[in-house]
Amino acid sequence: MDQNVVAEHQRISLLNMATCYIGIGSNLGEPIAQAKQAIAALSHIDKTQLTNVSSLYGSKPMGPSDQPNYVNAVAKLETQLTPIKLLDALQHIELHQGRVRKDERWGPRTLDLDILLIDDSTIDHPRLTVPHYGMREREFVLYPLFEISPDLTLSDGVALTQLIQACPRNGLEIIDNA
Ligand code: ROI
C-alpha cells in the first residue's frame, strides 16, 4: 500500500472505533488472579485496544449473601468489533477462565465480563442490552468507572457523579497491592 492508502485506511479505522467500558467481576477460584488474567486477556482481543483499567475493588455480594465477597474492576477499550463480536470475545474469555453457567440467579462465578457502555449507543438485542441494565445502582461498577472516567455522562444526560452521589459505597474498598 502506498502511504496515502495507508493513511486513508488508518483514518477509516479511527472512525470505526467505539469506546467501551467492561465490568469485571469474580468471587471464585482466586478472584484477584482471575481479574488480573481477564485484564491481560482483554488486552489481546482482536481489533481492540485496552486503554485504561481501574484498581481492583473488594465488594460485598449483591444477591444471595451466602457467597464469597467479589473482586471488581472496570476496563476501558477502543474497539473496531461490532457489539456482538465483542460480546463473543468476552464470553470466550469467560469460558476459557472456567466459567460454568448455572441456573442459580445471582450465584457465584469465576469470571463475569459485562459490557457496560458502548459510546452513547443503546442496544436491545436478545443477547445484549446496553447500557448494562444494573450499572446505575451498583457501587462495584460506578466507583471503578469513576476512577478511570470521572467526567463521564450517560447518553440520557445523567452525569456519573450524580449516580455516585446516590450510591453508597456499601463497604467497597480498593484492594492494595493487587
Ligand atoms: N456482586 C458483586 N459485589 N460484584 C459482582 O460483580 C456481582 N455480580 C453479579 C451478582 C451476582 C449480581 N452480584 C455481584 O452478577
PDB file of C-alpha atoms and ligand atoms in Angstrom:
ATOM      1  CA  MET A   1       0.000   0.000   0.000  1.00  0.00           C
ATOM      2  CA  ASP A   2       1.287   3.451  -0.713  1.00  0.00           C
ATOM      3  CA  GLN A   3       1.367   5.997   2.089  1.00  0.00           C
ATOM      4  CA  ASN A   4      -1.870   7.706   1.087  1.00  0.00           C
ATOM      5  CA  VAL A   5      -3.716   4.431   1.073  1.00  0.00           C
ATOM      6  CA  VAL A   6      -2.254   3.540   4.475  1.00  0.00           C
ATOM      7  CA  ALA A   7      -3.260   6.950   5.855  1.00  0.00           C
ATOM      8  CA  GLU A   8      -6.759   6.560   4.461  1.00  0.00           C
ATOM      9  CA  HIS A   9      -7.046   3.068   5.937  1.00  0.00           C
ATOM     10  CA  GLN A  10      -5.976   4.354   9.352  1.00  0.00           C
ATOM     11  CA  ARG A  11      -8.399   7.254   9.149  1.00  0.00           C
ATOM     12  CA  ILE A  12     -11.282   4.907   8.401  1.00  0.00           C
ATOM     13  CA  SER A  13     -10.163   2.630  11.219  1.00  0.00           C
ATOM     14  CA  LEU A  14     -10.250   5.503  13.673  1.00  0.00           C
ATOM     15  CA  LEU A  15     -13.711   6.500  12.540  1.00  0.00           C
ATOM     16  CA  ASN A  16     -14.927   2.974  13.192  1.00  0.00           C
ATOM     17  CA  MET A  17     -13.588   2.865  16.726  1.00  0.00           C
ATOM     18  CA  ALA A  18     -16.029   2.617  19.587  1.00  0.00           C
ATOM     19  CA  THR A  19     -15.193   3.364  23.215  1.00  0.00           C
ATOM     20  CA  CYS A  20     -16.473   0.616  25.524  1.00  0.00           C
ATOM     21  CA  TYR A  21     -16.442   0.043  29.245  1.00  0.00           C
ATOM     22  CA  ILE A  22     -16.329  -3.524  30.576  1.00  0.00           C
ATOM     23  CA  GLY A  23     -17.267  -4.580  34.108  1.00  0.00           C
ATOM     24  CA  ILE A  24     -15.085  -7.346  35.547  1.00  0.00           C
ATOM     25  CA  GLY A  25     -16.292  -9.476  38.472  1.00  0.00           C
ATOM     26  CA  SER A  26     -15.098 -12.660  40.186  1.00  0.00           C
ATOM     27  CA  ASN A  27     -15.718 -14.392  43.511  1.00  0.00           C
ATOM     28  CA  LEU A  28     -14.465 -17.930  42.908  1.00  0.00           C
ATOM     29  CA  GLY A  29     -11.114 -19.563  42.147  1.00  0.00           C
ATOM     30  CA  GLU A  30      -8.697 -16.893  43.375  1.00  0.00           C
ATOM     31  CA  PRO A  31     -10.675 -13.816  42.311  1.00  0.00           C
ATOM     32  CA  ILE A  32      -7.711 -11.403  42.260  1.00  0.00           C
ATOM     33  CA  ALA A  33      -5.820 -13.708  39.901  1.00  0.00           C
ATOM     34  CA  GLN A  34      -8.974 -14.190  37.807  1.00  0.00           C
ATOM     35  CA  ALA A  35      -9.413 -10.432  37.454  1.00  0.00           C
ATOM     36  CA  LYS A  36      -5.770  -9.884  36.514  1.00  0.00           C
ATOM     37  CA  GLN A  37      -5.870 -12.709  33.975  1.00  0.00           C
ATOM     38  CA  ALA A  38      -9.052 -11.241  32.494  1.00  0.00           C
ATOM     39  CA  ILE A  39      -7.402  -7.815  32.151  1.00  0.00           C
ATOM     40  CA  ALA A  40      -4.475  -9.435  30.323  1.00  0.00           C
ATOM     41  CA  ALA A  41      -6.910 -11.270  28.043  1.00  0.00           C
ATOM     42  CA  LEU A  42      -8.825  -8.051  27.274  1.00  0.00           C
ATOM     43  CA  SER A  43      -5.582  -6.529  26.037  1.00  0.00           C
ATOM     44  CA  HIS A  44      -5.315  -9.302  23.418  1.00  0.00           C
ATOM     45  CA  ILE A  45      -8.783  -9.066  21.835  1.00  0.00           C
ATOM     46  CA  ASP A  46      -8.626  -8.701  18.058  1.00  0.00           C
ATOM     47  CA  LYS A  47      -9.079  -5.166  16.609  1.00  0.00           C
ATOM     48  CA  THR A  48      -9.235  -3.798  20.151  1.00  0.00           C
ATOM     49  CA  GLN A  49      -7.018  -1.765  22.470  1.00  0.00           C
ATOM     50  CA  LEU A  50      -7.194  -1.760  26.241  1.00  0.00           C
ATOM     51  CA  THR A  51      -6.735   1.935  27.083  1.00  0.00           C
ATOM     52  CA  ASN A  52      -7.415   2.109  30.810  1.00  0.00           C
ATOM     53  CA  VAL A  53      -8.238  -0.101  33.766  1.00  0.00           C
ATOM     54  CA  SER A  54      -9.323   0.734  37.306  1.00  0.00           C
ATOM     55  CA  SER A  55      -7.866  -0.560  40.533  1.00  0.00           C
ATOM     56  CA  LEU A  56      -9.222  -3.856  41.786  1.00  0.00           C
ATOM     57  CA  TYR A  57     -12.002  -3.416  44.351  1.00  0.00           C
ATOM     58  CA  GLY A  58     -13.307  -5.744  47.040  1.00  0.00           C
ATOM     59  CA  SER A  59     -17.122  -5.699  47.242  1.00  0.00           C
ATOM     60  CA  LYS A  60     -19.906  -7.371  49.145  1.00  0.00           C
ATOM     61  CA  PRO A  61     -22.030  -9.745  47.105  1.00  0.00           C
ATOM     62  CA  MET A  62     -25.155  -8.292  45.605  1.00  0.00           C
ATOM     63  CA  GLY A  63     -27.778 -11.030  45.617  1.00  0.00           C
ATOM     64  CA  PRO A  64     -27.526 -14.108  47.854  1.00  0.00           C
ATOM     65  CA  SER A  65     -25.217 -13.270  50.774  1.00  0.00           C
ATOM     66  CA  ASP A  66     -24.046 -16.876  51.320  1.00  0.00           C
ATOM     67  CA  GLN A  67     -21.287 -16.458  48.729  1.00  0.00           C
ATOM     68  CA  PRO A  68     -17.757 -15.009  48.937  1.00  0.00           C
ATOM     69  CA  ASN A  69     -17.021 -11.309  48.500  1.00  0.00           C
ATOM     70  CA  TYR A  70     -16.279 -10.199  44.948  1.00  0.00           C
ATOM     71  CA  VAL A  71     -13.318  -8.620  43.241  1.00  0.00           C
ATOM     72  CA  ASN A  72     -14.479  -5.994  40.735  1.00  0.00           C
ATOM     73  CA  ALA A  73     -12.851  -3.640  38.246  1.00  0.00           C
ATOM     74  CA  VAL A  74     -13.737  -1.688  35.120  1.00  0.00           C
ATOM     75  CA  ALA A  75     -11.717  -1.597  31.895  1.00  0.00           C
ATOM     76  CA  LYS A  76     -11.905   0.853  29.012  1.00  0.00           C
ATOM     77  CA  LEU A  77     -11.479  -0.454  25.458  1.00  0.00           C
ATOM     78  CA  GLU A  78     -11.326   1.061  21.993  1.00  0.00           C
ATOM     79  CA  THR A  79     -12.638  -1.459  19.504  1.00  0.00           C
ATOM     80  CA  GLN A  80     -13.480  -1.893  15.850  1.00  0.00           C
ATOM     81  CA  LEU A  81     -15.508  -5.017  16.608  1.00  0.00           C
ATOM     82  CA  THR A  82     -19.281  -4.948  16.363  1.00  0.00           C
ATOM     83  CA  PRO A  83     -21.017  -5.184  19.757  1.00  0.00           C
ATOM     84  CA  ILE A  84     -21.937  -8.845  19.213  1.00  0.00           C
ATOM     85  CA  LYS A  85     -18.390  -9.751  18.109  1.00  0.00           C
ATOM     86  CA  LEU A  86     -17.107  -8.015  21.243  1.00  0.00           C
ATOM     87  CA  LEU A  87     -19.615  -9.995  23.337  1.00  0.00           C
ATOM     88  CA  ASP A  88     -18.406 -13.207  21.663  1.00  0.00           C
ATOM     89  CA  ALA A  89     -14.815 -12.324  22.560  1.00  0.00           C
ATOM     90  CA  LEU A  90     -15.763 -11.619  26.198  1.00  0.00           C
ATOM     91  CA  GLN A  91     -17.736 -14.862  26.532  1.00  0.00           C
ATOM     92  CA  HIS A  92     -14.787 -16.735  25.062  1.00  0.00           C
ATOM     93  CA  ILE A  93     -12.567 -15.291  27.823  1.00  0.00           C
ATOM     94  CA  GLU A  94     -15.157 -16.183  30.492  1.00  0.00           C
ATOM     95  CA  LEU A  95     -15.328 -19.782  29.295  1.00  0.00           C
ATOM     96  CA  HIS A  96     -11.554 -20.025  28.995  1.00  0.00           C
ATOM     97  CA  GLN A  97     -11.304 -18.977  32.653  1.00  0.00           C
ATOM     98  CA  GLY A  98     -13.621 -21.740  33.800  1.00  0.00           C
ATOM     99  CA  ARG A  99     -16.981 -20.011  33.853  1.00  0.00           C
ATOM    100  CA  VAL A 100     -19.800 -22.504  34.164  1.00  0.00           C
ATOM    101  CA  ARG A 101     -23.262 -21.084  33.610  1.00  0.00           C
ATOM    102  CA  LYS A 102     -25.548 -22.328  36.371  1.00  0.00           C
ATOM    103  CA  ASP A 103     -29.265 -21.961  36.838  1.00  0.00           C
ATOM    104  CA  GLU A 104     -28.894 -20.149  40.144  1.00  0.00           C
ATOM    105  CA  ARG A 105     -29.684 -16.487  39.635  1.00  0.00           C
ATOM    106  CA  TRP A 106     -27.032 -14.147  41.001  1.00  0.00           C
ATOM    107  CA  GLY A 107     -24.882 -17.034  42.203  1.00  0.00           C
ATOM    108  CA  PRO A 108     -21.077 -17.019  42.494  1.00  0.00           C
ATOM    109  CA  ARG A 109     -18.886 -17.012  39.383  1.00  0.00           C
ATOM    110  CA  THR A 110     -15.221 -17.370  38.451  1.00  0.00           C
ATOM    111  CA  LEU A 111     -15.456 -14.544  35.930  1.00  0.00           C
ATOM    112  CA  ASP A 112     -18.091 -12.173  34.684  1.00  0.00           C
ATOM    113  CA  LEU A 113     -17.319  -9.708  31.889  1.00  0.00           C
ATOM    114  CA  ASP A 114     -20.206  -7.308  31.267  1.00  0.00           C
ATOM    115  CA  ILE A 115     -20.410  -4.713  28.522  1.00  0.00           C
ATOM    116  CA  LEU A 116     -21.482  -1.604  30.424  1.00  0.00           C
ATOM    117  CA  LEU A 117     -21.392   1.121  27.765  1.00  0.00           C
ATOM    118  CA  ILE A 118     -20.514   1.428  24.084  1.00  0.00           C
ATOM    119  CA  ASP A 119     -20.160   5.099  23.157  1.00  0.00           C
ATOM    120  CA  ASP A 120     -23.638   6.591  23.539  1.00  0.00           C
ATOM    121  CA  SER A 121     -25.302   3.538  21.997  1.00  0.00           C
ATOM    122  CA  THR A 122     -28.493   1.920  23.167  1.00  0.00           C
ATOM    123  CA  ILE A 123     -28.661  -1.767  22.210  1.00  0.00           C
ATOM    124  CA  ASP A 124     -31.661  -4.000  22.749  1.00  0.00           C
ATOM    125  CA  HIS A 125     -30.706  -7.413  21.368  1.00  0.00           C
ATOM    126  CA  PRO A 126     -31.645 -10.881  22.682  1.00  0.00           C
ATOM    127  CA  ARG A 127     -28.032 -11.400  23.756  1.00  0.00           C
ATOM    128  CA  LEU A 128     -27.049  -7.888  24.735  1.00  0.00           C
ATOM    129  CA  THR A 129     -28.554  -4.874  26.475  1.00  0.00           C
ATOM    130  CA  VAL A 130     -26.502  -1.662  26.522  1.00  0.00           C
ATOM    131  CA  PRO A 131     -26.227   0.320  28.756  1.00  0.00           C
ATOM    132  CA  HIS A 132     -25.986  -2.610  31.182  1.00  0.00           C
ATOM    133  CA  TYR A 133     -29.326  -2.804  32.997  1.00  0.00           C
ATOM    134  CA  GLY A 134     -27.918  -2.793  36.550  1.00  0.00           C
ATOM    135  CA  MET A 135     -24.971  -0.433  36.293  1.00  0.00           C
ATOM    136  CA  ARG A 136     -26.710   2.686  37.637  1.00  0.00           C
ATOM    137  CA  GLU A 137     -27.260   1.201  41.092  1.00  0.00           C
ATOM    138  CA  ARG A 138     -24.135  -0.914  41.539  1.00  0.00           C
ATOM    139  CA  GLU A 139     -21.371   0.593  43.648  1.00  0.00           C
ATOM    140  CA  PHE A 140     -18.901  -2.019  42.345  1.00  0.00           C
ATOM    141  CA  VAL A 141     -19.454  -0.655  38.804  1.00  0.00           C
ATOM    142  CA  LEU A 142     -19.893   3.077  39.431  1.00  0.00           C
ATOM    143  CA  TYR A 143     -16.840   3.705  41.644  1.00  0.00           C
ATOM    144  CA  PRO A 144     -14.291   1.889  39.438  1.00  0.00           C
ATOM    145  CA  LEU A 145     -15.826   3.586  36.382  1.00  0.00           C
ATOM    146  CA  PHE A 146     -15.498   6.949  38.105  1.00  0.00           C
ATOM    147  CA  GLU A 147     -11.848   6.226  38.889  1.00  0.00           C
ATOM    148  CA  ILE A 148     -10.989   5.957  35.178  1.00  0.00           C
ATOM    149  CA  SER A 149     -13.596   8.348  33.662  1.00  0.00           C
ATOM    150  CA  PRO A 150     -14.706  10.919  36.252  1.00  0.00           C
ATOM    151  CA  ASP A 151     -16.245  13.213  33.620  1.00  0.00           C
ATOM    152  CA  LEU A 152     -18.473  10.563  32.046  1.00  0.00           C
ATOM    153  CA  THR A 153     -22.082  11.425  31.283  1.00  0.00           C
ATOM    154  CA  LEU A 154     -24.532   8.744  30.175  1.00  0.00           C
ATOM    155  CA  SER A 155     -26.458   9.107  26.918  1.00  0.00           C
ATOM    156  CA  ASP A 156     -29.557  10.353  28.777  1.00  0.00           C
ATOM    157  CA  GLY A 157     -27.558  13.272  30.182  1.00  0.00           C
ATOM    158  CA  VAL A 158     -27.134  11.905  33.723  1.00  0.00           C
ATOM    159  CA  ALA A 159     -23.597  12.504  34.983  1.00  0.00           C
ATOM    160  CA  LEU A 160     -21.678   9.661  36.609  1.00  0.00           C
ATOM    161  CA  THR A 161     -21.063  11.973  39.587  1.00  0.00           C
ATOM    162  CA  GLN A 162     -24.849  12.159  40.153  1.00  0.00           C
ATOM    163  CA  LEU A 163     -25.175   8.367  40.129  1.00  0.00           C
ATOM    164  CA  ILE A 164     -22.257   8.079  42.556  1.00  0.00           C
ATOM    165  CA  GLN A 165     -23.838  10.564  44.955  1.00  0.00           C
ATOM    166  CA  ALA A 166     -26.958   8.385  45.092  1.00  0.00           C
ATOM    167  CA  CYS A 167     -24.981   5.156  45.583  1.00  0.00           C
ATOM    168  CA  PRO A 168     -23.466   4.294  48.999  1.00  0.00           C
ATOM    169  CA  ARG A 169     -20.089   2.534  48.877  1.00  0.00           C
ATOM    170  CA  ASN A 170     -21.531  -0.446  50.819  1.00  0.00           C
ATOM    171  CA  GLY A 171     -18.095  -1.433  52.092  1.00  0.00           C
ATOM    172  CA  LEU A 172     -16.443  -1.181  48.672  1.00  0.00           C
ATOM    173  CA  GLU A 173     -12.672  -0.799  49.008  1.00  0.00           C
ATOM    174  CA  ILE A 174      -9.614  -0.714  46.798  1.00  0.00           C
ATOM    175  CA  ILE A 175      -7.545  -3.857  47.238  1.00  0.00           C
ATOM    176  CA  ASP A 176      -3.977  -2.770  47.909  1.00  0.00           C
ATOM    177  CA  ASN A 177      -1.082  -4.335  46.034  1.00  0.00           C
ATOM    178  CA  ALA A 178      -3.469  -6.006  43.612  1.00  0.00           C
TER     179      ALA A 178
HETATM  180  N1  ROI B   1     -21.946  -8.685  43.479  1.00  0.00           N
HETATM  181  C1  ROI B   1     -20.776  -8.022  43.478  1.00  0.00           C
HETATM  182  N2  ROI B   1     -20.356  -7.414  44.590  1.00  0.00           N
HETATM  183  N3  ROI B   1     -19.986  -7.954  42.375  1.00  0.00           N
HETATM  184  C2  ROI B   1     -20.372  -8.541  41.212  1.00  0.00           C
HETATM  185  O1  ROI B   1     -19.629  -8.462  40.213  1.00  0.00           O
HETATM  186  C3  ROI B   1     -21.591  -9.225  41.167  1.00  0.00           C
HETATM  187  N4  ROI B   1     -22.035  -9.827  40.029  1.00  0.00           N
HETATM  188  C4  ROI B   1     -23.194 -10.441  39.966  1.00  0.00           C
HETATM  189  C5  ROI B   1     -24.118 -10.521  41.143  1.00  0.00           C
HETATM  190  C6  ROI B   1     -24.402 -11.986  41.409  1.00  0.00           C
HETATM  191  C7  ROI B   1     -25.402  -9.763  40.811  1.00  0.00           C
HETATM  192  N5  ROI B   1     -23.555  -9.938  42.339  1.00  0.00           N
HETATM  193  C8  ROI B   1     -22.375  -9.283  42.334  1.00  0.00           C
HETATM  194  O2  ROI B   1     -23.596 -10.959  38.829  1.00  0.00           O
END
